[in-house]
Amino acid sequence: MAMEKFQHWETVRAADIISTVEFNHTGELLATGDKGGRVVIFQREPESKNEPYNQGEYNVYSTFQSHEPEFDYLKSLEIEEKINKIKWLPQQNAAHSLLSTNGHCWLFGMKHLLQTDKTIKLWKITERDKRPEGYNLKDEEGKLKDLSTVTSLQVPVLKPMDLMVEVTPRRIFANGHTYHVNSISVNSDCETYMSADDLRINLWHLAITDRSFNIVDIKPANMEDLTEVITASEFHPHHCNLFVYSSSKGSLRLCDMRASALCDKHSKLYEEPEDPSNRSFFSEIISSVSDVKFSHSGRYMLTRDYLTVKVWDLNMETKPVETYQVHDYLRSKLCSLYENDCIFDKFECAWNGSDSVIMTGAYNNFFRMFDRNTKRDVTLEASRESSKPRAILKPRRVCVGGKRRKDDISVDSLDFTKKILHTAWHPTENIIAIAATNNLYIFQDKVNSEMH
């Protein structure tokens, strides 16, 4: 897949570090959240015959402050405004809606989970390009008229005005979580959604803000007995009763809400036996699943752990049907990665629209793509050096000792401060969004864009 440079935004402040990226269901809108609590929405411009090089580009559509920093005086804890997740709701009318959630807490080992209050907010995005004029009971400034002065009636008319995008908070879902919220997922019934933290998963109705239903609770009676935490969760794309959640032990649990109200007992357990030859001090850490995504077809699940991405068939629990090495050359570097805390980085993964190619991030601003049909893979780089519009991305290769080719990069030269944790794929086209620390890149497949 020949990806070409499409667009690039750069920011500089720590608060601008992008923490989530999400296309809407049509791919016409792209939302990013950052550590400063802001949400930026980009809109794809319509194709123009006059400007062929600008067709389909994404431009800033709206920016708003979703969450503010807060302080819990009772617990003496600062509640971070960082946007953890954004999820678009299927569009029901001319307006767009999305859910955003804040809050990050630090995990000091399994036994000491920090408790902070998180809020999930439902936002409505609308456009206004006309304004009413000719009110009977209001003057031009909008103030109520003295009724005694109204001697005739007129029909109000709509006059054109400059396009204005309005973002309004519709609902605030609070008091549902005390631990780090790692995922939200909208159900296919378009009425409910679930949110997961380290120990619990809650089911919400989009119209009810003051209560949620707890569907998974793995918190032990004694926190000293805690052995694993929930790392991600997602609803099945077609069956509203099914959802999956992953754990820090590397397992996946598929749950059926028809079986029981509390889904502590899973329907299926997916886990791969560990290879004894690869056993090390770091085995448990690197086996933790950082992301899980259902395929668009609903037949497969994609998971990411520290070194690999795996494809699981819903009908086979014993092992994944496909395993791809993301950066196996880091296996010998795990000790130093543990010391600088990089080993705890949580990388996301994504499917393309046809479920034939998968993508995930790596270090040095590299990201990896794996073609499931041809079994070919490629390493690409999102960097300022290749930030010219329409620049073709050259495949990169990491060299581990031995002979080096001209453009190879040594594993010892990798920059671990540059990491691509958050990625998103357009639902139908070969357009991808890459968050590289405080930069947003958009790439498109040159071959496919020329074919269409």
CSV table of C-alpha atoms in Angstrom, one decimal:
chain,number,residue,atom,x,y,z
A,1,MET,CA,0.0,0.0,0.0
A,2,ALA,CA,1.6,3.2,-1.2
A,3,MET,CA,0.5,5.9,1.3
A,4,GLU,CA,1.1,9.5,0.4
A,5,LYS,CA,1.3,12.5,2.7
A,6,PHE,CA,-2.1,14.2,2.7
A,7,GLN,CA,-2.2,16.8,5.5
A,8,HIS,CA,-0.3,17.7,8.6
A,9,TRP,CA,-1.0,19.9,11.7
A,10,GLU,CA,1.5,20.6,14.4
A,11,THR,CA,1.1,22.1,17.8
A,12,VAL,CA,3.7,22.7,20.5
A,13,ARG,CA,2.2,22.8,24.0
A,14,ALA,CA,2.0,19.8,26.3
A,15,ALA,CA,-1.8,20.4,26.6
A,16,ASP,CA,-2.0,19.9,22.8
A,17,ILE,CA,-0.8,16.3,22.8
A,18,ILE,CA,-3.5,14.3,21.1
A,19,SER,CA,-5.0,11.6,23.2
A,20,THR,CA,-7.7,10.2,20.9
A,21,VAL,CA,-8.7,10.2,17.2
A,22,GLU,CA,-12.0,9.1,15.8
A,23,PHE,CA,-13.7,9.3,12.4
A,24,ASN,CA,-17.5,9.5,12.3
A,25,HIS,CA,-19.6,6.8,10.6
A,26,THR,CA,-19.4,8.4,7.1
A,27,GLY,CA,-15.8,9.6,7.4
A,28,GLU,CA,-16.8,13.1,6.6
A,29,LEU,CA,-15.9,14.3,10.1
A,30,LEU,CA,-12.8,13.5,12.2
A,31,ALA,CA,-12.5,14.4,15.9
A,32,THR,CA,-9.4,14.6,18.0
A,33,GLY,CA,-9.2,15.1,21.8
A,34,ASP,CA,-6.2,16.3,23.6
A,35,LYS,CA,-4.6,16.5,27.1
A,36,GLY,CA,-5.9,20.0,27.5
A,37,GLY,CA,-9.6,18.8,27.4
A,38,ARG,CA,-10.3,20.2,24.0
A,39,VAL,CA,-12.0,18.5,21.1
A,40,VAL,CA,-11.2,19.6,17.5
A,41,ILE,CA,-13.5,18.5,14.7
A,42,PHE,CA,-12.2,18.4,11.1
A,43,GLN,CA,-14.6,18.3,8.1
A,44,ARG,CA,-13.8,16.9,4.8
A,45,GLU,CA,-14.1,19.4,2.0
A,46,PRO,CA,-16.2,18.5,-1.1
A,47,GLU,CA,-14.2,17.6,-4.2
A,48,SER,CA,-13.5,20.4,-6.5
A,49,LYS,CA,-12.7,20.2,-10.3
A,50,ASN,CA,-11.0,23.6,-10.1
A,51,GLU,CA,-8.6,22.5,-7.3
A,52,PRO,CA,-7.8,18.8,-7.9
A,53,TYR,CA,-5.0,18.8,-5.3
A,54,ASN,CA,-7.3,20.0,-2.5
A,55,GLN,CA,-10.1,17.6,-3.1
A,56,GLY,CA,-11.2,15.7,0.0
A,57,GLU,CA,-8.9,17.6,2.4
A,58,TYR,CA,-9.9,17.9,6.1
A,59,ASN,CA,-10.2,21.4,7.5
A,60,VAL,CA,-11.0,22.6,11.0
A,61,TYR,CA,-14.7,22.6,11.4
A,62,SER,CA,-15.1,23.4,15.1
A,63,THR,CA,-13.1,23.5,18.3
A,64,PHE,CA,-14.5,23.4,21.8
A,65,GLN,CA,-13.5,22.8,25.4
A,66,SER,CA,-15.0,19.5,26.5
A,67,HIS,CA,-13.6,19.1,30.0
A,68,GLU,CA,-11.9,21.4,32.5
A,69,PRO,CA,-9.4,20.5,35.1
A,70,GLU,CA,-11.0,19.9,38.5
A,71,PHE,CA,-9.8,19.3,42.1
A,72,ASP,CA,-11.3,16.9,44.5
A,73,TYR,CA,-10.7,18.6,47.9
A,74,LEU,CA,-11.9,15.6,49.9
A,75,LYS,CA,-9.3,13.3,48.3
A,76,SER,CA,-6.7,16.0,47.5
A,77,LEU,CA,-6.6,14.7,44.0
A,78,GLU,CA,-6.4,16.7,40.7
A,79,ILE,CA,-8.9,15.3,38.1
A,80,GLU,CA,-7.2,15.6,34.7
A,81,GLU,CA,-9.1,17.2,31.8
A,82,LYS,CA,-7.4,14.9,29.3
A,83,ILE,CA,-9.9,13.5,26.7
A,84,ASN,CA,-9.5,9.7,27.0
A,85,LYS,CA,-12.0,8.7,24.3
A,86,ILE,CA,-14.4,10.1,21.7
A,87,LYS,CA,-17.2,8.1,20.1
A,88,TRP,CA,-19.5,9.4,17.4
A,89,LEU,CA,-23.2,8.5,17.5
A,90,PRO,CA,-24.9,7.3,14.3
A,91,GLN,CA,-26.4,10.4,12.7
A,92,GLN,CA,-30.2,10.6,13.1
A,93,ASN,CA,-30.9,14.0,11.6
A,94,ALA,CA,-29.0,17.1,10.3
A,95,ALA,CA,-27.1,17.4,13.6
A,96,HIS,CA,-24.1,15.3,14.7
A,97,SER,CA,-23.5,13.9,18.2
A,98,LEU,CA,-20.5,12.6,20.0
A,99,LEU,CA,-19.6,11.3,23.4
A,100,SER,CA,-16.3,12.4,25.1
A,101,THR,CA,-14.9,11.3,28.4
A,102,ASN,CA,-12.1,12.7,30.6
A,103,GLY,CA,-10.0,11.6,33.5
A,104,HIS,CA,-6.8,9.8,33.9
A,105,CYS,CA,-5.5,8.3,37.1
A,106,TRP,CA,-2.1,6.7,37.7
A,107,LEU,CA,-1.8,3.1,38.6
A,108,PHE,CA,0.6,2.5,41.4
A,109,GLY,CA,0.7,-1.2,41.1
A,110,MET,CA,-2.3,-3.4,41.2
A,111,LYS,CA,-3.0,-2.8,44.8
A,112,HIS,CA,-3.3,1.0,44.8
A,113,LEU,CA,-5.8,2.3,42.3
A,114,LEU,CA,-6.4,6.0,42.5
A,115,GLN,CA,-10.0,7.0,42.7
A,116,THR,CA,-11.2,10.1,40.8
A,117,ASP,CA,-14.6,11.1,39.4
A,118,LYS,CA,-15.0,11.0,35.7
A,119,THR,CA,-17.7,12.5,33.5
A,120,ILE,CA,-18.9,11.5,30.1
A,121,LYS,CA,-20.5,14.2,28.0
A,122,LEU,CA,-22.9,14.1,25.0
A,123,TRP,CA,-22.3,16.9,22.6
A,124,LYS,CA,-24.5,18.1,19.7
A,125,ILE,CA,-23.0,19.8,16.7
A,126,THR,CA,-25.3,21.8,14.5
A,127,GLU,CA,-25.0,24.3,11.6
A,128,ARG,CA,-26.8,27.6,11.2
A,129,ASP,CA,-26.6,29.6,7.9
A,130,LYS,CA,-30.0,31.4,8.2
A,131,ARG,CA,-31.4,33.7,10.9
A,132,PRO,CA,-35.1,34.6,11.5
A,133,GLU,CA,-36.0,38.3,11.1
A,134,GLY,CA,-39.3,40.1,11.5
A,135,TYR,CA,-40.5,39.0,14.9
A,136,ASN,CA,-43.7,40.4,16.1
A,137,LEU,CA,-42.9,40.6,19.8
A,138,LYS,CA,-39.1,41.3,19.6
A,139,ASP,CA,-37.1,44.1,18.3
A,140,GLU,CA,-33.9,43.8,16.1
A,141,GLU,CA,-31.8,43.3,19.2
A,142,GLY,CA,-34.0,40.5,20.5
A,143,LYS,CA,-35.6,42.4,23.4
A,144,LEU,CA,-39.3,42.1,24.0
A,145,LYS,CA,-41.4,44.9,22.7
A,146,ASP,CA,-44.0,46.8,24.6
A,147,LEU,CA,-47.2,45.0,23.6
A,148,SER,CA,-49.1,48.3,23.4
A,149,THR,CA,-46.8,49.3,20.5
A,150,VAL,CA,-47.6,46.2,18.4
A,151,THR,CA,-50.3,47.4,16.0
A,152,SER,CA,-49.8,44.9,13.1
A,153,LEU,CA,-48.7,41.4,12.6
A,154,GLN,CA,-46.0,40.2,10.2
A,155,VAL,CA,-44.7,36.8,9.0
A,156,PRO,CA,-41.1,36.2,10.2
A,157,VAL,CA,-38.6,35.3,7.4
A,158,LEU,CA,-35.3,33.5,7.3
A,159,LYS,CA,-32.4,35.5,6.0
A,160,PRO,CA,-29.0,34.0,4.9
A,161,MET,CA,-26.1,34.5,7.2
A,162,ASP,CA,-22.5,33.3,7.5
A,163,LEU,CA,-22.3,29.6,8.4
A,164,MET,CA,-22.0,29.2,12.2
A,165,VAL,CA,-21.2,25.8,13.8
A,166,GLU,CA,-22.7,25.5,17.3
A,167,VAL,CA,-21.6,22.9,19.8
A,168,THR,CA,-23.8,22.4,22.8
A,169,PRO,CA,-23.6,20.0,25.7
A,170,ARG,CA,-26.8,17.9,25.6
A,171,ARG,CA,-26.2,15.6,28.6
A,172,ILE,CA,-23.6,15.0,31.3
A,173,PHE,CA,-23.3,11.4,32.6
A,174,ALA,CA,-21.5,11.7,36.0
A,175,ASN,CA,-20.8,9.5,39.0
A,176,GLY,CA,-20.5,6.3,37.0
A,177,HIS,CA,-16.8,5.7,37.5
A,178,THR,CA,-14.2,6.1,40.2
A,179,TYR,CA,-11.3,4.5,38.3
A,180,HIS,CA,-9.6,5.3,35.0
A,181,VAL,CA,-12.1,5.2,32.1
A,182,ASN,CA,-10.3,3.4,29.3
A,183,SER,CA,-13.1,3.0,26.7
A,184,ILE,CA,-16.6,3.9,25.7
A,185,SER,CA,-18.6,2.1,23.0
A,186,VAL,CA,-22.0,2.9,21.4
A,187,ASN,CA,-24.3,0.0,21.0
A,188,SER,CA,-25.8,-0.9,17.6
A,189,ASP,CA,-29.3,-0.3,19.1
A,190,CYS,CA,-28.4,3.4,19.0
A,191,GLU,CA,-30.0,3.8,22.4
A,192,THR,CA,-27.4,2.6,24.8
A,193,TYR,CA,-23.6,2.8,25.3
A,194,MET,CA,-21.1,1.3,27.7
A,195,SER,CA,-18.2,2.7,29.5
A,196,ALA,CA,-15.4,0.7,31.1
A,197,ASP,CA,-12.8,1.5,33.8
A,198,ASP,CA,-10.1,-0.6,35.3
A,199,LEU,CA,-12.5,-2.7,37.4
A,200,ARG,CA,-16.1,-2.1,36.1
A,201,ILE,CA,-18.2,-1.8,33.0
A,202,ASN,CA,-21.4,0.2,33.0
A,203,LEU,CA,-24.3,0.3,30.6
A,204,TRP,CA,-26.0,3.7,30.0
A,205,HIS,CA,-29.1,4.8,28.2
A,206,LEU,CA,-28.4,7.9,26.1
A,207,ALA,CA,-31.5,9.6,27.5
A,208,ILE,CA,-30.8,8.9,31.2
A,209,THR,CA,-27.9,10.7,32.9
A,210,ASP,CA,-28.3,10.1,36.6
A,211,ARG,CA,-27.9,6.3,36.7
A,212,SER,CA,-26.2,3.4,34.9
A,213,PHE,CA,-26.4,-0.3,35.1
A,214,ASN,CA,-23.2,-2.2,36.2
A,215,ILE,CA,-22.8,-5.2,33.9
A,216,VAL,CA,-19.2,-6.3,34.8
A,217,ASP,CA,-17.5,-5.9,38.2
A,218,ILE,CA,-14.1,-7.6,38.8
A,219,LYS,CA,-13.3,-5.7,41.9
A,220,PRO,CA,-12.4,-8.2,44.7
A,221,ALA,CA,-13.6,-7.9,48.2
A,222,ASN,CA,-10.0,-7.3,49.3
A,223,MET,CA,-8.0,-5.2,46.9
A,224,GLU,CA,-4.9,-7.2,48.0
A,225,ASP,CA,-6.4,-10.0,45.9
A,226,LEU,CA,-6.6,-8.0,42.7
A,227,THR,CA,-4.7,-9.8,39.9
A,228,GLU,CA,-5.9,-8.1,36.7
A,229,VAL,CA,-7.7,-5.0,35.4
A,230,ILE,CA,-9.9,-4.3,32.5
A,231,THR,CA,-8.0,-2.6,29.7
A,232,ALA,CA,-10.6,-2.1,26.8
A,233,SER,CA,-14.1,-3.0,25.8
A,234,GLU,CA,-16.3,-2.8,22.7
A,235,PHE,CA,-19.8,-3.7,21.6
A,236,HIS,CA,-20.3,-6.1,18.7
A,237,PRO,CA,-21.1,-4.1,15.6
A,238,HIS,CA,-24.3,-6.0,14.7
A,239,HIS,CA,-25.5,-7.9,17.8
A,240,CYS,CA,-26.6,-5.5,20.5
A,241,ASN,CA,-26.4,-8.2,23.2
A,242,LEU,CA,-22.7,-9.0,22.7
A,243,PHE,CA,-19.7,-7.2,23.9
A,244,VAL,CA,-16.0,-8.0,24.6
A,245,TYR,CA,-13.5,-6.8,27.1
A,246,SER,CA,-9.8,-7.4,27.4
A,247,SER,CA,-7.6,-7.7,30.5
A,248,SER,CA,-4.1,-7.0,31.6
A,249,LYS,CA,-3.5,-10.7,31.6
A,250,GLY,CA,-3.9,-10.9,27.9
A,251,SER,CA,-7.3,-12.5,27.7
A,252,LEU,CA,-10.5,-11.6,26.0
A,253,ARG,CA,-14.0,-12.3,27.4
A,254,LEU,CA,-17.0,-12.3,25.2
A,255,CYS,CA,-20.2,-11.6,27.1
A,256,ASP,CA,-23.9,-12.0,26.3
A,257,MET,CA,-26.3,-9.7,28.1
A,258,ARG,CA,-29.1,-12.1,27.3
A,259,ALA,CA,-27.5,-14.7,29.6
A,260,SER,CA,-27.6,-12.7,32.8
A,261,ALA,CA,-27.9,-9.1,34.0
A,262,LEU,CA,-24.4,-9.2,35.5
A,263,CYS,CA,-21.9,-10.5,33.0
A,264,ASP,CA,-19.2,-11.5,35.4
A,265,LYS,CA,-19.5,-15.0,33.9
A,266,HIS,CA,-18.4,-14.7,30.3
A,267,SER,CA,-19.8,-16.7,27.4
A,268,LYS,CA,-16.3,-17.3,25.8
A,269,LEU,CA,-12.8,-16.8,26.9
A,270,TYR,CA,-10.0,-16.2,24.4
A,271,GLU,CA,-6.5,-16.6,25.5
A,272,GLU,CA,-3.3,-18.0,24.0
A,273,PRO,CA,-1.1,-20.4,26.1
A,274,GLU,CA,2.3,-18.8,26.7
A,275,ASP,CA,5.4,-20.1,24.9
A,276,PRO,CA,7.6,-21.3,27.8
A,277,SER,CA,10.7,-20.5,25.7
A,278,ASN,CA,9.7,-16.8,25.7
A,279,ARG,CA,9.0,-16.6,29.4
A,280,SER,CA,10.7,-13.7,31.2
A,281,PHE,CA,10.2,-11.2,34.0
A,282,PHE,CA,8.3,-8.9,31.5
A,283,SER,CA,6.0,-11.6,30.1
A,284,GLU,CA,2.9,-10.4,32.1
A,285,ILE,CA,3.4,-6.8,31.3
A,286,ILE,CA,3.9,-7.2,27.5
A,287,SER,CA,1.0,-9.7,27.2
A,288,SER,CA,-1.5,-7.1,28.5
A,289,VAL,CA,-4.0,-6.2,25.8
A,290,SER,CA,-4.1,-2.4,25.2
A,291,ASP,CA,-6.9,-2.3,22.6
A,292,VAL,CA,-9.6,-4.6,21.1
A,293,LYS,CA,-11.6,-3.9,18.0
A,294,PHE,CA,-14.3,-5.9,16.3
A,295,SER,CA,-14.0,-6.2,12.5
A,296,HIS,CA,-16.7,-4.5,10.5
A,297,SER,CA,-18.1,-7.9,9.6
A,298,GLY,CA,-18.3,-8.8,13.3
A,299,ARG,CA,-16.6,-12.2,12.6
A,300,TYR,CA,-13.2,-11.3,14.0
A,301,MET,CA,-11.5,-9.3,16.8
A,302,LEU,CA,-8.3,-7.4,16.6
A,303,THR,CA,-6.1,-7.0,19.7
A,304,ARG,CA,-2.9,-5.2,20.4
A,305,ASP,CA,-0.4,-6.1,23.1
A,306,TYR,CA,3.1,-4.5,23.5
A,307,LEU,CA,4.9,-6.5,20.8
A,308,THR,CA,2.1,-7.9,18.5
A,309,VAL,CA,-1.3,-7.5,16.9
A,310,LYS,CA,-3.5,-10.6,16.8
A,311,VAL,CA,-6.7,-11.5,14.9
A,312,TRP,CA,-9.1,-13.7,16.7
A,313,ASP,CA,-12.0,-15.7,15.2
A,314,LEU,CA,-15.1,-15.4,17.4
A,315,ASN,CA,-15.6,-19.2,16.9
A,316,MET,CA,-12.1,-20.2,18.1
A,317,GLU,CA,-11.1,-19.5,21.7
A,318,THR,CA,-7.8,-21.4,21.9
A,319,LYS,CA,-5.5,-19.2,19.9
A,320,PRO,CA,-5.6,-16.3,17.4
A,321,VAL,CA,-5.9,-17.1,13.7
A,322,GLU,CA,-3.2,-14.5,12.8
A,323,THR,CA,-0.3,-13.0,14.8
A,324,TYR,CA,1.8,-10.1,13.4
A,325,GLN,CA,5.0,-8.9,15.0
A,326,VAL,CA,4.9,-5.1,15.4
A,327,HIS,CA,8.5,-4.5,16.6
A,328,ASP,CA,10.0,-7.8,17.7
A,329,TYR,CA,13.4,-6.1,17.6
A,330,LEU,CA,12.5,-4.6,21.0
A,331,ARG,CA,12.4,-7.9,22.7
A,332,SER,CA,16.0,-7.5,23.7
A,333,LYS,CA,15.4,-4.0,24.9
A,334,LEU,CA,12.6,-4.7,27.4
A,335,CYS,CA,14.8,-4.0,30.4
A,336,SER,CA,15.5,-0.4,29.4
A,337,LEU,CA,11.9,0.0,28.2
A,338,TYR,CA,10.8,-1.0,31.7
A,339,GLU,CA,13.2,1.5,33.3
A,340,ASN,CA,11.9,4.4,31.2
A,341,ASP,CA,8.2,3.3,31.6
A,342,CYS,CA,7.7,2.9,27.8
A,343,ILE,CA,6.8,-0.8,28.4
A,344,PHE,CA,3.5,0.5,29.8
A,345,ASP,CA,2.6,2.5,26.7
A,346,LYS,CA,-0.9,1.6,25.4
A,347,PHE,CA,-1.0,1.3,21.6
A,348,GLU,CA,-4.3,1.2,19.7
A,349,CYS,CA,-5.1,-0.8,16.5
A,350,ALA,CA,-7.5,-0.3,13.6
A,351,TRP,CA,-9.1,-2.2,10.7
A,352,ASN,CA,-9.5,-0.8,7.2
A,353,GLY,CA,-13.1,-0.6,5.8
A,354,SER,CA,-12.9,-4.1,4.2
A,355,ASP,CA,-11.2,-5.8,7.2
A,356,SER,CA,-8.3,-6.8,4.8
A,357,VAL,CA,-5.6,-4.6,6.3
A,358,ILE,CA,-4.8,-3.7,9.9
A,359,MET,CA,-2.8,-0.8,11.3
A,360,THR,CA,-1.1,0.0,14.6
A,361,GLY,CA,1.5,2.4,15.9
A,362,ALA,CA,5.1,2.0,17.1
A,363,TYR,CA,8.1,4.1,18.2
A,364,ASN,CA,10.1,6.7,16.3
A,365,ASN,CA,6.8,8.0,14.8
A,366,PHE,CA,6.6,4.7,12.9
A,367,PHE,CA,3.3,3.0,12.2
A,368,ARG,CA,2.8,-0.5,10.8
A,369,MET,CA,0.3,-1.9,8.3
A,370,PHE,CA,-0.3,-5.6,7.7
A,371,ASP,CA,-2.2,-7.0,4.6
A,372,ARG,CA,-4.1,-10.1,5.8
A,373,ASN,CA,-4.4,-11.5,2.2
A,374,THR,CA,-0.9,-11.1,0.9
A,375,LYS,CA,0.8,-11.3,4.4
A,376,ARG,CA,2.9,-8.3,3.3
A,377,ASP,CA,3.7,-5.6,5.9
A,378,VAL,CA,5.1,-2.2,5.7
A,379,THR,CA,6.6,0.3,8.2
A,380,LEU,CA,5.9,4.0,7.5
A,381,GLU,CA,6.9,7.2,9.3
A,382,ALA,CA,4.9,10.2,10.2
A,383,SER,CA,7.5,12.9,10.4
A,384,ARG,CA,8.0,16.6,9.7
A,385,GLU,CA,10.6,15.6,7.1
A,386,SER,CA,7.9,14.1,5.0
A,387,SER,CA,5.3,16.7,5.7
A,388,LYS,CA,5.2,18.3,2.2
A,389,PRO,CA,1.7,17.8,0.7
A,390,ARG,CA,1.5,14.8,-1.6
A,391,ALA,CA,4.9,13.5,-0.5
A,392,ILE,CA,5.1,9.7,-1.0
A,393,LEU,CA,5.9,7.9,2.2
A,394,LYS,CA,8.9,5.6,1.8
A,395,PRO,CA,8.9,2.3,3.7
A,396,ARG,CA,11.3,2.3,6.6
A,397,ARG,CA,13.3,-0.6,8.0
A,398,VAL,CA,14.8,-1.1,11.4
A,399,CYS,CA,18.2,-2.8,11.4
A,400,VAL,CA,19.3,-5.1,14.2
A,401,GLY,CA,23.0,-5.5,13.9
A,402,GLY,CA,24.7,-6.9,10.8
A,403,LYS,CA,24.7,-5.1,7.4
A,404,ARG,CA,22.8,-1.9,7.1
A,405,ARG,CA,21.2,-0.6,3.9
A,406,LYS,CA,21.4,3.1,3.1
A,407,ASP,CA,18.0,4.1,4.6
A,408,ASP,CA,17.9,1.6,7.4
A,409,ILE,CA,17.7,2.9,11.0
A,410,SER,CA,19.4,1.1,13.8
A,411,VAL,CA,17.3,-0.2,16.7
A,412,ASP,CA,19.7,1.7,19.0
A,413,SER,CA,18.8,5.0,17.2
A,414,LEU,CA,15.1,4.8,17.8
A,415,ASP,CA,13.5,7.7,19.6
A,416,PHE,CA,11.2,6.3,22.2
A,417,THR,CA,9.7,9.7,23.0
A,418,LYS,CA,8.1,9.8,19.6
A,419,LYS,CA,5.3,7.2,19.7
A,420,ILE,CA,2.2,6.7,17.7
A,421,LEU,CA,-0.4,5.5,20.2
A,422,HIS,CA,-3.6,6.7,18.5
A,423,THR,CA,-4.7,5.9,15.0
A,424,ALA,CA,-8.0,5.8,13.0
A,425,TRP,CA,-9.1,4.5,9.6
A,426,HIS,CA,-11.8,6.0,7.4
A,427,PRO,CA,-14.8,3.7,7.5
A,428,THR,CA,-14.9,3.2,3.7
A,429,GLU,CA,-11.8,4.8,2.0
A,430,ASN,CA,-8.1,4.3,2.4
A,431,ILE,CA,-7.6,7.4,4.4
A,432,ILE,CA,-5.9,7.2,7.8
A,433,ALA,CA,-5.4,9.6,10.7
A,434,ILE,CA,-2.2,9.4,12.8
A,435,ALA,CA,-1.7,11.2,16.1
A,436,ALA,CA,2.1,11.5,16.6
A,437,THR,CA,2.4,13.1,20.0
A,438,ASN,CA,1.2,16.7,19.3
A,439,ASN,CA,1.0,16.4,15.6
A,440,LEU,CA,-2.0,15.1,13.5
A,441,TYR,CA,-1.2,13.6,10.1
A,442,ILE,CA,-3.7,12.4,7.5
A,443,PHE,CA,-2.6,10.1,4.8
A,444,GLN,CA,-4.3,8.5,1.8
A,445,ASP,CA,-3.6,5.6,-0.5
A,446,LYS,CA,-2.3,7.1,-3.7
A,447,VAL,CA,-3.1,4.1,-5.8
A,448,ASN,CA,-6.7,3.8,-4.7
A,449,SER,CA,-7.3,7.6,-4.9
A,450,GLU,CA,-6.2,7.6,-8.5
A,451,MET,CA,-8.4,4.6,-9.4
A,452,HIS,CA,-11.5,6.3,-8.1
